[in-house]
Amino acid sequence: MSAERYEPRDPHGRFRYGPWRGGPDPLAAPYDVRAAIDKIGADVLSAGNVRDSLRELLREGLDGRGGLDRLAEKIRRMRNAARKRGDLGGTLDQVRAALDQALASEREALAGDESDDARFAEMELDTLPDDVAGAVRGLDAYDWKSPEARQTYEQIKQMLQREVLDAQFAGMKQALENPDPEAMARVKDMLADLNQLLAKHARSEDTTDAFAEFMEKHGEFFPEQPETVEELIDALARRQAAAQRMMNSLSPEQREQLGQLMSDALADADLASEMAQLGDNLRALRPGLDRGSDAGMRPGGESLGYSDAVEAVAEIADLEALEAQMSQSGYGSTLDDVDVDLLEQRLGHEAVRDFQALRDLERELEEQGYLSRGDDGMRLTPRAVRRLGQTALKRVFDQLAASGNGDHADHRTGSADEPTGLTRPWVFGDELPIDASRTVANSLRRRALHPVEEGGMLLDVEDFEVTETERRTTAAVALCVDLSYSMVQDGRWGPMKQTALALSHLIETRFRQDALQVIGFNRLARKLSPVQLAEAEPEWIQGTNLQHALLLATRHLRRHPDAEPVVLVVTDGEPTAHLTGDGGARFQWPSTPETIRATVAQVDELARFGATLNTFMLGDDPGLSRFVDAIARRAGGRVFTPDIGRLGEYVVSDYLQARRGRR
């Protein structure tokens, strides 16, 4: 269904509707779920796994929409731009410029003073350390003669204090723009209350009311307006980690000088104590944050103050986190792991819309029953495998039609019996199908001859008739598929699995009376359900144990003694393994007479049971060619050498022809 646009009433009071012209159709599905499962299935059948296939689909997108790769590329560009934003050592440059201005004003004032005190002060200024931090610390006890110089120096200390606090609290710089004792007292009260709140949270106490009271009292310092204690801790720890990474990005000399300046800025003992306690609390509550690496920022650009530099590093950290979340590289990771609020903050609403469409696709695949999530990750469901079988079977029928072998796409379902065209009255215990038309006709005839009173029975037991049938010949089919690694190396893995699923779907939907067992074999053989077959991944195991596969096929046929036995073998190599007396498998290449004898003995067992053994030989292995020709003559079967792209056509066509022959 597509959206329509509502237009206001016309003068006659009627509504008018027309095609939607307001951008993307708001009612259109973001993705075609069945097309998505087909794409995932194609990857899985071609030796992939569900988790990697789903991740690849989400990375690439579908239906012309961008996937995670497009979002990740945008994040990388923004991260690289952030790394070029400016010089992290800008605070040192700002302090140096202000300090030079203060010293120049002071020297000018001293030059006009002829006293010995002025000369002594000049000597004191001449002996100041060359580094910025040392000079600022050396002037802490200096008796300034110039009021302008004194004011500039005080502004340096106030600026440093604001930068340190604003680096930890995003709203602090505005709060302390015009500092006074009362403003600093409010900051200290906030820090004390904050540390009490975090300590209470660390003890796993209920902090709901305490947090609400804290935000009501000190919300001005937190422009992010966190809604829970966890969000508050996340915001503070993020900025603390960014500050440490920013310091790590500086040169050793810059790091030492800036560290001294920051330490001097917290000269107030109470303030320094509360800030140190806050740092300890945040490290304990969020120990996993990256505090040890540098931000990778490159010199150049504008000069950034301390708090601006910390914010720039925090942005880089956010983008790095988003990039890691988008990679979906962690085991069991899903799109629910992506921080949508952070994505919107950094990339905007359009990016969130594209991402949510991807997340909706992932959820729809689960909610519609195509994928299931377990302890071992994502798995295909039986519904998904039926969809893959349906798609594979349709492809086979299209090939059959194109090759002139007729259209086999008969959509009638199979049944266990063939109608004879005769009917008879129903008797207790009958399981034959009811003939609805004859039953209704009997009811009408009876009521015409013997009218019933109002409320009487419309149908009576004597009205029912059933359709007589005769038993249809059924088949027990064993499809043995080679799972050796050579099937993957030569590109035969996907067609082999698609063929098996197509045949399974054909029997399940149209010939339900037939019994199919898929048997996979390499060094050992095993029975496979359609889901297990679809999810089977290549194993680096040498060996082609056809003997074991035929043994399991024989057991399957014996469970259906009244069915016609049919065995189909798809392989690309001669037998190189057989079962030993202890139940293990012995492998040797090239094939040994012992392995051949064991396999032929199992072929003879099938022949005695009356089974038809048809082999679909892939590749041009001379040894395999000699072997399959020999067993075909021995068991009365046939050998096919199909092109790999037509394997499904050959197998399904052979099965259908065999059914027509049985009828």
XYZ file of C-alpha atoms in Angstrom:
663
model
C 0.000 0.000 0.000
C 1.299 3.425 -0.857
C 0.501 6.647 0.895
C -1.929 9.190 -0.435
C -1.997 12.896 0.159
C -5.025 14.427 1.803
C -6.204 17.719 0.360
C -8.671 20.083 2.042
C -12.368 19.975 1.286
C -13.459 21.628 -1.923
C -16.324 24.181 -1.825
C -18.855 21.351 -2.085
C -17.597 19.702 1.108
C -15.914 16.724 -0.543
C -12.454 15.301 0.139
C -9.871 14.890 -2.574
C -7.000 12.418 -2.604
C -3.986 12.133 -4.836
C -0.538 10.497 -5.094
C 1.919 11.265 -2.306
C 4.341 14.010 -3.398
C 5.872 14.898 -0.051
C 9.125 12.920 -0.405
C 9.637 9.245 0.476
C 6.394 7.314 0.871
C 5.813 7.175 4.658
C 3.847 3.926 4.324
C 6.360 2.147 2.118
C 8.295 -0.719 3.684
C 11.943 0.298 4.233
C 13.212 -2.986 2.816
C 11.865 -6.053 1.027
C 12.228 -8.687 3.754
C 11.902 -11.638 1.365
C 14.536 -10.166 -0.939
C 16.757 -9.753 2.118
C 16.388 -13.403 3.174
C 17.062 -14.475 -0.422
C 20.306 -12.525 -0.389
C 21.314 -13.905 3.003
C 20.376 -17.388 1.843
C 22.448 -17.099 -1.311
C 25.511 -16.246 0.798
C 24.802 -19.042 3.275
C 24.393 -21.613 0.515
C 27.680 -20.473 -1.019
C 29.689 -21.588 2.027
C 28.892 -18.575 4.227
C 27.196 -18.389 7.609
C 24.125 -16.503 8.757
C 25.904 -14.044 11.023
C 28.436 -12.960 8.396
C 25.786 -12.855 5.669
C 23.456 -10.673 7.745
C 26.339 -8.392 8.652
C 27.311 -8.103 4.977
C 23.717 -7.255 4.036
C 23.512 -4.570 6.714
C 26.870 -3.183 5.612
C 25.886 -2.916 1.947
C 22.205 -2.026 2.351
C 19.394 -3.146 0.077
C 16.951 -1.704 -2.453
C 19.280 1.184 -3.263
C 19.511 2.326 0.369
C 22.867 2.860 1.988
C 24.043 0.460 4.650
C 26.382 0.610 7.614
C 29.403 1.101 5.344
C 28.026 4.426 4.111
C 27.412 5.614 7.667
C 30.840 4.364 8.755
C 32.513 6.237 5.896
C 30.797 9.455 6.964
C 31.949 8.862 10.536
C 35.541 8.336 9.360
C 35.495 11.605 7.411
C 34.177 13.483 10.440
C 36.760 11.851 12.705
C 39.610 12.818 10.361
C 38.271 16.372 10.215
C 38.092 16.516 14.016
C 41.706 15.410 14.249
C 42.724 18.388 12.129
C 40.591 20.854 14.036
C 43.259 22.690 15.981
C 46.303 22.822 18.207
C 45.730 21.069 21.525
C 48.466 23.102 23.122
C 46.489 26.308 22.583
C 46.058 26.906 26.326
C 49.812 27.215 26.699
C 49.876 29.721 23.837
C 47.024 31.722 25.386
C 48.708 31.776 28.775
C 52.061 32.723 27.258
C 50.513 35.632 25.305
C 48.636 36.925 28.371
C 51.744 36.498 30.537
C 53.893 38.433 28.052
C 51.299 41.217 28.139
C 51.322 41.296 31.952
C 55.136 41.327 32.125
C 55.351 44.082 29.538
C 52.939 46.253 31.556
C 54.869 45.525 34.762
C 58.270 46.354 33.228
C 56.869 49.592 31.859
C 55.664 50.548 35.344
C 59.022 49.610 36.885
C 60.988 51.624 34.319
C 59.426 54.852 35.607
C 60.326 54.023 39.212
C 63.874 54.996 40.369
C 63.724 53.115 43.686
C 65.827 50.162 44.688
C 62.639 48.120 45.097
C 61.927 48.617 41.397
C 65.417 47.392 40.465
C 65.028 44.378 42.732
C 61.628 43.618 41.137
C 63.194 43.797 37.664
C 65.855 41.295 38.774
C 63.093 39.042 40.089
C 61.309 39.177 36.721
C 64.587 38.475 34.877
C 65.119 35.283 36.855
C 61.703 33.796 36.111
C 61.796 30.276 34.531
C 61.585 30.170 30.759
C 58.668 27.731 30.663
C 55.129 29.074 30.943
C 54.055 26.951 33.901
C 57.194 27.820 35.883
C 56.766 31.535 35.171
C 53.108 31.512 36.277
C 53.998 29.651 39.457
C 56.999 31.952 40.115
C 54.742 35.021 39.931
C 52.233 33.685 42.444
C 53.846 35.580 45.329
C 55.078 38.537 43.275
C 54.048 41.997 44.463
C 52.763 43.644 41.286
C 53.357 47.336 40.840
C 51.149 47.728 37.743
C 47.385 47.371 38.376
C 46.887 46.355 34.736
C 49.551 43.656 35.014
C 48.063 42.368 38.291
C 44.603 42.169 36.688
C 45.966 40.301 33.649
C 47.733 37.793 35.884
C 44.581 37.196 37.927
C 42.657 36.691 34.720
C 45.193 34.010 33.713
C 44.535 32.083 36.940
C 40.783 32.493 36.654
C 40.873 31.371 33.022
C 42.844 28.266 33.941
C 40.396 27.455 36.726
C 37.432 27.866 34.397
C 39.092 25.708 31.720
C 39.800 22.890 34.184
C 36.269 22.877 35.544
C 34.633 23.312 32.141
C 36.637 20.386 30.790
C 34.867 18.196 33.368
C 31.507 20.017 33.442
C 30.230 21.333 30.120
C 28.295 24.192 31.700
C 30.951 25.446 34.106
C 32.558 28.099 31.927
C 29.337 30.099 31.677
C 28.623 29.683 35.372
C 32.043 31.108 36.289
C 32.244 33.765 33.577
C 32.139 36.452 36.287
C 33.610 34.539 39.227
C 32.923 35.576 42.783
C 33.211 33.775 46.133
C 29.542 32.798 46.029
C 29.903 31.206 42.563
C 32.908 29.192 43.688
C 31.052 28.163 46.831
C 28.208 26.839 44.650
C 30.726 24.827 42.638
C 32.197 23.297 45.789
C 28.730 22.437 47.100
C 27.875 20.811 43.789
C 31.072 18.742 43.811
C 30.448 17.586 47.377
C 26.858 16.590 46.587
C 27.972 14.896 43.365
C 30.593 12.778 45.112
C 28.029 11.749 47.728
C 25.587 10.757 44.985
C 28.211 8.716 43.110
C 29.361 7.001 46.293
C 25.773 6.053 47.099
C 25.326 4.699 43.579
C 28.562 2.700 43.859
C 27.124 1.015 46.974
C 24.116 -0.095 44.839
C 21.718 2.024 46.851
C 18.566 3.492 45.329
C 19.502 6.942 44.038
C 16.291 7.878 42.223
C 15.193 10.550 44.698
C 18.738 11.671 45.437
C 19.416 12.194 41.735
C 16.208 14.195 41.260
C 17.133 16.442 44.207
C 20.666 16.843 42.885
C 19.514 17.915 39.416
C 16.939 20.298 40.844
C 19.648 21.950 42.940
C 22.609 21.849 40.522
C 21.081 21.353 37.057
C 22.629 24.609 35.791
C 26.025 22.902 35.620
C 24.796 20.093 33.344
C 23.461 21.362 30.003
C 23.179 17.742 28.792
C 20.292 17.379 31.285
C 20.856 13.683 32.080
C 17.721 11.802 33.089
C 19.336 9.110 35.237
C 22.414 8.629 37.389
C 23.852 6.333 34.716
C 23.536 9.035 32.057
C 25.184 11.536 34.415
C 28.087 9.161 35.044
C 28.446 8.463 31.322
C 28.676 12.174 30.496
C 31.215 12.922 33.234
C 33.359 9.848 32.608
C 33.380 10.589 28.880
C 34.813 14.049 29.455
C 37.285 12.792 32.061
C 38.602 10.167 29.630
C 38.789 12.778 26.864
C 40.841 15.073 29.118
C 43.322 12.294 29.791
C 43.550 11.382 26.107
C 44.060 15.044 25.250
C 47.007 15.208 27.682
C 48.404 12.005 26.156
C 48.308 13.677 22.734
C 50.640 16.498 23.784
C 54.400 16.432 23.618
C 56.130 15.509 26.905
C 57.136 19.143 27.448
C 53.629 20.434 26.757
C 52.119 17.746 28.972
C 54.376 18.667 31.877
C 53.741 22.385 31.616
C 49.981 22.080 31.149
C 49.810 19.626 34.037
C 51.502 22.142 36.299
C 49.155 24.903 35.195
C 46.104 22.725 35.844
C 47.436 21.774 39.257
C 48.044 25.401 40.146
C 44.547 26.285 38.940
C 43.158 24.002 41.669
C 45.164 25.622 44.422
C 42.064 25.735 46.619
C 42.514 22.690 48.872
C 38.783 21.920 49.154
C 38.279 22.255 45.395
C 41.315 20.095 44.630
C 40.150 17.418 47.071
C 36.641 17.226 45.615
C 37.977 17.071 42.039
C 40.423 14.296 42.965
C 37.620 12.337 44.644
C 35.420 12.824 41.583
C 38.173 11.460 39.344
C 38.533 8.365 41.524
C 34.766 7.771 41.536
C 34.491 8.029 37.744
C 37.421 5.688 37.138
C 35.860 3.132 39.490
C 32.382 3.413 37.933
C 33.553 3.395 34.299
C 36.821 1.453 34.269
C 36.499 0.331 30.652
C 36.806 3.756 29.014
C 39.877 4.472 26.923
C 42.090 6.751 29.013
C 45.501 5.498 27.952
C 45.700 6.256 24.206
C 46.198 9.578 22.502
C 43.594 11.184 20.269
C 45.733 11.142 17.128
C 45.185 14.860 16.555
C 47.595 16.534 14.184
C 49.207 19.946 14.695
C 47.706 22.848 12.841
C 44.452 24.733 12.718
C 43.163 27.131 15.318
C 44.573 27.294 18.800
C 42.242 25.448 21.185
C 41.828 26.208 24.838
C 41.976 23.399 27.357
C 38.226 22.796 27.595
C 37.767 23.183 23.816
C 40.599 20.720 23.263
C 38.964 18.263 25.663
C 35.640 18.667 23.821
C 37.397 18.024 20.489
C 38.940 14.842 21.875
C 35.558 13.824 23.317
C 34.037 14.210 19.855
C 36.774 12.011 18.410
C 36.059 9.415 21.112
C 32.346 9.515 20.267
C 33.064 9.000 16.576
C 35.482 6.169 17.359
C 32.801 4.502 19.508
C 30.204 4.873 16.743
C 32.626 3.465 14.182
C 33.260 0.422 16.410
C 29.524 -0.072 16.943
C 28.865 0.180 13.207
C 31.513 -2.445 12.452
C 29.406 -5.100 14.271
C 32.664 -6.987 14.796
C 31.981 -8.264 18.313
C 30.604 -11.780 18.770
C 26.849 -11.592 19.184
C 26.769 -7.870 18.359
C 23.526 -6.435 16.980
C 22.332 -3.041 15.809
C 20.776 -2.564 19.242
C 24.343 -1.974 20.447
C 24.540 1.290 18.484
C 23.948 4.446 20.547
C 21.185 6.121 18.520
C 21.229 9.323 20.590
C 24.956 9.689 20.019
C 24.484 8.949 16.315
C 21.891 11.699 16.018
C 24.057 14.119 18.012
C 27.071 13.594 15.755
C 25.580 12.760 12.328
C 22.085 14.213 12.408
C 18.538 12.981 11.899
C 19.011 11.688 8.352
C 21.701 9.257 9.487
C 19.416 8.050 12.281
C 16.605 7.472 9.793
C 18.826 5.329 7.553
C 20.132 3.428 10.554
C 16.676 2.776 11.969
C 15.601 1.358 8.601
C 18.477 -1.143 8.863
C 17.550 -1.996 12.445
C 13.911 -2.463 11.416
C 15.061 -4.880 8.720
C 17.045 -6.918 11.238
C 14.073 -7.013 13.611
C 11.609 -7.871 10.845
C 13.733 -10.840 9.811
C 13.365 -12.152 13.363
C 9.757 -11.124 13.974
C 8.570 -12.618 10.671
C 10.259 -15.885 11.570
C 13.121 -15.976 9.064
C 15.944 -15.729 11.601
C 16.223 -16.819 15.210
C 18.781 -15.781 17.803
C 20.338 -18.333 20.123
C 23.430 -18.801 22.242
C 25.398 -19.586 19.095
C 24.214 -16.452 17.274
C 21.804 -15.989 14.386
C 20.339 -19.048 12.675
C 18.037 -19.680 9.746
C 14.573 -20.887 10.699
C 12.627 -23.622 8.880
C 10.522 -20.859 7.321
C 13.635 -19.243 5.852
C 14.859 -22.581 4.519
C 11.463 -23.191 2.901
C 11.785 -19.784 1.256
C 15.264 -20.698 -0.030
C 13.968 -24.045 -1.269
C 11.075 -22.317 -3.015
C 13.444 -19.866 -4.701
C 15.842 -22.655 -5.719
C 12.985 -24.778 -7.069
C 11.598 -21.878 -9.102
C 15.035 -21.382 -10.626
C 15.175 -25.070 -11.521
C 11.743 -24.971 -13.151
C 12.719 -21.845 -15.091
C 15.774 -23.737 -16.399
C 13.630 -26.726 -17.327
C 11.193 -24.510 -19.209
C 14.022 -22.683 -20.991
C 15.628 -25.969 -22.043
C 12.358 -27.189 -23.596
C 11.708 -29.914 -21.030
C 8.289 -28.551 -20.174
C 6.811 -26.483 -17.373
C 6.735 -28.481 -14.163
C 5.384 -25.687 -12.018
C 2.229 -27.554 -11.024
C 0.904 -25.775 -7.931
C -1.442 -28.567 -6.828
C -0.353 -30.222 -3.608
C 0.299 -33.937 -3.464
C -1.856 -36.429 -1.576
C -1.374 -39.954 -0.395
C -4.089 -41.562 -2.613
C -5.420 -41.278 -6.167
C -9.223 -40.688 -6.572
C -10.965 -43.478 -8.542
C -13.977 -41.311 -9.532
C -16.385 -43.401 -7.420
C -18.084 -42.495 -4.147
C -19.821 -44.469 -1.402
C -21.662 -43.739 1.865
C -19.473 -42.843 4.801
C -19.077 -45.472 7.518
C -17.611 -45.080 10.967
C -13.808 -45.139 10.860
C -13.463 -43.896 7.270
C -10.492 -41.571 6.668
C -11.280 -41.027 3.002
C -11.971 -37.461 1.770
C -15.592 -36.239 2.021
C -17.296 -35.619 -1.324
C -18.847 -32.251 -0.501
C -21.098 -31.931 -3.557
C -22.621 -35.423 -3.177
C -23.063 -34.863 0.563
C -24.959 -31.593 0.079
C -27.054 -33.124 -2.723
C -28.037 -36.016 -0.445
C -29.083 -33.531 2.248
C -31.241 -31.502 -0.143
C -32.879 -34.657 -1.543
C -33.654 -35.998 1.940
C -35.133 -32.687 3.121
C -37.283 -32.413 -0.030
C -38.770 -35.855 0.578
C -38.998 -35.496 4.329
C -39.304 -31.817 5.324
C -37.758 -31.047 8.711
C -39.173 -28.728 11.292
C -37.529 -25.396 11.988
C -34.378 -25.959 13.952
C -33.928 -29.487 12.592
C -30.603 -30.915 11.362
C -29.480 -29.668 7.944
C -26.997 -32.536 7.572
C -27.485 -36.049 8.859
C -25.017 -38.907 9.126
C -26.657 -40.736 6.234
C -26.023 -37.745 3.918
C -22.232 -38.063 3.941
C -20.427 -39.696 1.065
C -16.695 -40.227 0.638
C -14.491 -40.419 -2.440
C -12.977 -43.832 -3.050
C -9.230 -43.820 -3.724
C -6.502 -46.249 -4.559
C -3.101 -46.232 -2.953
C -0.560 -44.223 -4.934
C 2.965 -45.572 -5.215
C 5.249 -43.714 -2.848
C 9.018 -43.298 -2.932
C 11.705 -43.285 -0.291
C 14.420 -40.985 -1.618
C 17.935 -40.745 -0.179
C 19.940 -37.798 -1.550
C 23.635 -38.227 -0.713
C 25.634 -35.003 -1.161
C 29.407 -34.689 -1.040
C 30.581 -32.232 1.661
C 34.313 -32.658 1.056
C 36.404 -29.497 0.809
C 36.972 -29.966 -2.938
C 33.293 -29.086 -3.448
C 34.063 -25.606 -2.065
C 37.334 -25.143 -3.905
C 35.749 -25.853 -7.284
C 32.609 -23.739 -6.726
C 30.200 -26.676 -6.374
C 29.118 -26.073 -2.779
C 26.347 -23.550 -3.439
C 24.729 -25.385 -6.403
C 24.843 -28.651 -4.423
C 22.976 -27.142 -1.450
C 20.496 -25.309 -3.676
C 19.734 -28.558 -5.514
C 19.112 -30.428 -2.258
C 16.855 -27.660 -0.919
C 14.939 -27.471 -4.207
C 14.283 -31.219 -4.153
C 13.334 -31.067 -0.456
C 10.872 -28.248 -1.114
C 9.389 -30.052 -4.123
C 8.713 -33.205 -2.100
C 7.490 -31.294 0.966
C 4.954 -29.217 -0.979
C 3.848 -31.413 -3.905
C 4.697 -35.025 -3.152
C 4.178 -35.224 0.569
C 3.729 -38.980 0.519
C 7.373 -39.399 -0.537
C 10.043 -39.619 2.177
C 13.259 -37.695 1.542
C 16.432 -37.994 3.603
C 19.421 -35.771 2.818
C 22.754 -37.347 3.782
C 25.967 -35.331 3.768
C 29.331 -37.075 3.688
C 33.032 -36.330 3.833
C 35.236 -38.561 6.025
C 32.031 -39.609 7.803
C 28.383 -39.280 6.780
C 25.486 -37.747 8.699
C 21.785 -37.142 8.200
C 20.858 -33.504 7.607
C 17.597 -31.641 8.044
C 16.920 -28.853 5.531
C 17.993 -26.257 8.135
C 21.193 -28.178 8.935
C 21.946 -28.539 5.237
C 21.430 -24.821 4.596
C 23.727 -23.881 7.489
C 26.397 -26.518 6.814
C 29.782 -24.827 6.502
C 32.865 -26.201 4.765
C 35.200 -28.264 6.930
C 38.854 -28.800 6.169
C 38.429 -32.568 6.332
C 39.896 -34.901 3.738
C 37.967 -37.992 2.778
C 34.975 -39.078 0.686
C 33.183 -41.811 2.606
C 30.484 -42.861 0.150
C 30.216 -46.245 1.891
C 28.936 -44.624 5.106
C 26.499 -42.427 3.135
C 25.058 -45.462 1.330
C 24.778 -47.311 4.663
C 22.625 -44.485 6.072
C 20.647 -44.422 2.822
C 19.939 -48.160 3.213
C 18.648 -47.605 6.748
C 16.334 -44.867 5.477
C 14.944 -47.111 2.742
C 14.349 -49.969 5.175
C 12.181 -47.683 7.318
C 9.838 -47.357 4.308
C 9.488 -50.927 3.016
C 6.331 -50.225 0.980
C 7.897 -47.273 -0.876
C 9.914 -47.447 -4.048
C 13.596 -46.969 -3.089
C 15.562 -44.257 -4.895
C 19.136 -43.195 -4.110
C 20.703 -40.097 -5.688
C 24.413 -39.368 -5.210
C 26.069 -35.992 -5.944
C 29.867 -36.151 -5.715
C 33.057 -34.889 -7.326
C 35.558 -37.507 -6.184
C 36.032 -41.249 -5.940
C 35.721 -42.887 -2.502
C 38.810 -42.350 -0.329
C 37.449 -43.386 3.096
C 35.424 -46.194 4.621
C 34.227 -47.310 8.040
C 36.431 -49.496 10.211
C 35.384 -52.151 12.659
C 35.479 -49.780 15.631
C 33.074 -47.294 14.015
C 35.782 -44.851 12.951
C 36.802 -43.916 9.429
C 39.985 -44.735 7.571
C 41.163 -42.239 4.934
C 43.799 -42.819 2.281
C 44.478 -41.116 -1.023
C 44.606 -42.335 -3.680
C 41.762 -44.727 -3.039
C 42.684 -48.214 -1.860
C 41.163 -51.541 -2.963
C 39.902 -51.962 0.609
C 37.868 -48.714 0.382
C 36.495 -49.643 -3.050
C 35.470 -53.113 -1.847
C 33.688 -51.687 1.202
C 31.796 -49.149 -0.947
C 30.845 -51.688 -3.617
C 29.553 -54.038 -0.908
C 27.158 -51.315 0.187
C 26.117 -50.751 -3.449
C 25.319 -54.473 -3.704
C 23.212 -54.214 -0.539
C 21.153 -51.445 -2.137
C 20.794 -53.465 -5.347
C 19.480 -56.470 -3.395
C 16.939 -54.141 -1.789
C 15.821 -53.112 -5.275
C 16.971 -49.480 -5.029
C 17.721 -47.337 -8.057
C 21.163 -45.695 -7.682
C 21.721 -42.664 -9.911
C 24.981 -40.714 -9.673
C 25.515 -37.064 -10.625
C 29.236 -36.769 -11.283
C 30.761 -33.303 -10.999
C 34.142 -32.614 -12.525
C 36.272 -34.811 -14.730
C 38.111 -37.049 -12.247
C 39.106 -40.175 -14.259
C 39.089 -42.372 -11.155
C 35.574 -41.226 -10.233
C 34.411 -41.762 -13.818
C 35.582 -45.396 -13.819
C 34.056 -46.029 -10.401
C 30.580 -44.590 -11.105
C 30.380 -46.405 -14.451
C 31.129 -49.660 -12.664
C 28.527 -49.208 -9.923
C 25.920 -48.054 -12.473
C 26.338 -51.341 -14.354
C 26.326 -53.258 -11.084
C 23.209 -51.605 -9.584
C 21.330 -50.855 -12.795
C 21.440 -47.097 -12.250
C 22.449 -44.170 -14.452
C 25.308 -41.668 -14.480
C 24.837 -37.959 -15.199
C 27.627 -35.456 -15.855
C 25.798 -32.121 -15.635
C 27.301 -28.687 -15.914
C 27.452 -27.295 -12.388
C 24.950 -24.566 -13.251
C 22.396 -27.201 -14.327
C 22.811 -29.640 -11.441
C 19.425 -28.780 -9.924
C 17.718 -29.178 -13.290
C 19.177 -32.670 -13.739
C 18.373 -33.914 -10.223
C 14.816 -32.561 -10.065
C 14.046 -33.632 -13.637
C 15.303 -37.147 -12.917
C 13.103 -37.342 -9.820
C 10.012 -36.121 -11.706
C 10.596 -38.528 -14.597
C 10.962 -41.390 -12.125
C 7.611 -40.441 -10.537
C 5.884 -40.398 -13.935
C 7.369 -43.806 -14.651
C 6.029 -45.213 -11.367
C 2.533 -43.972 -12.171
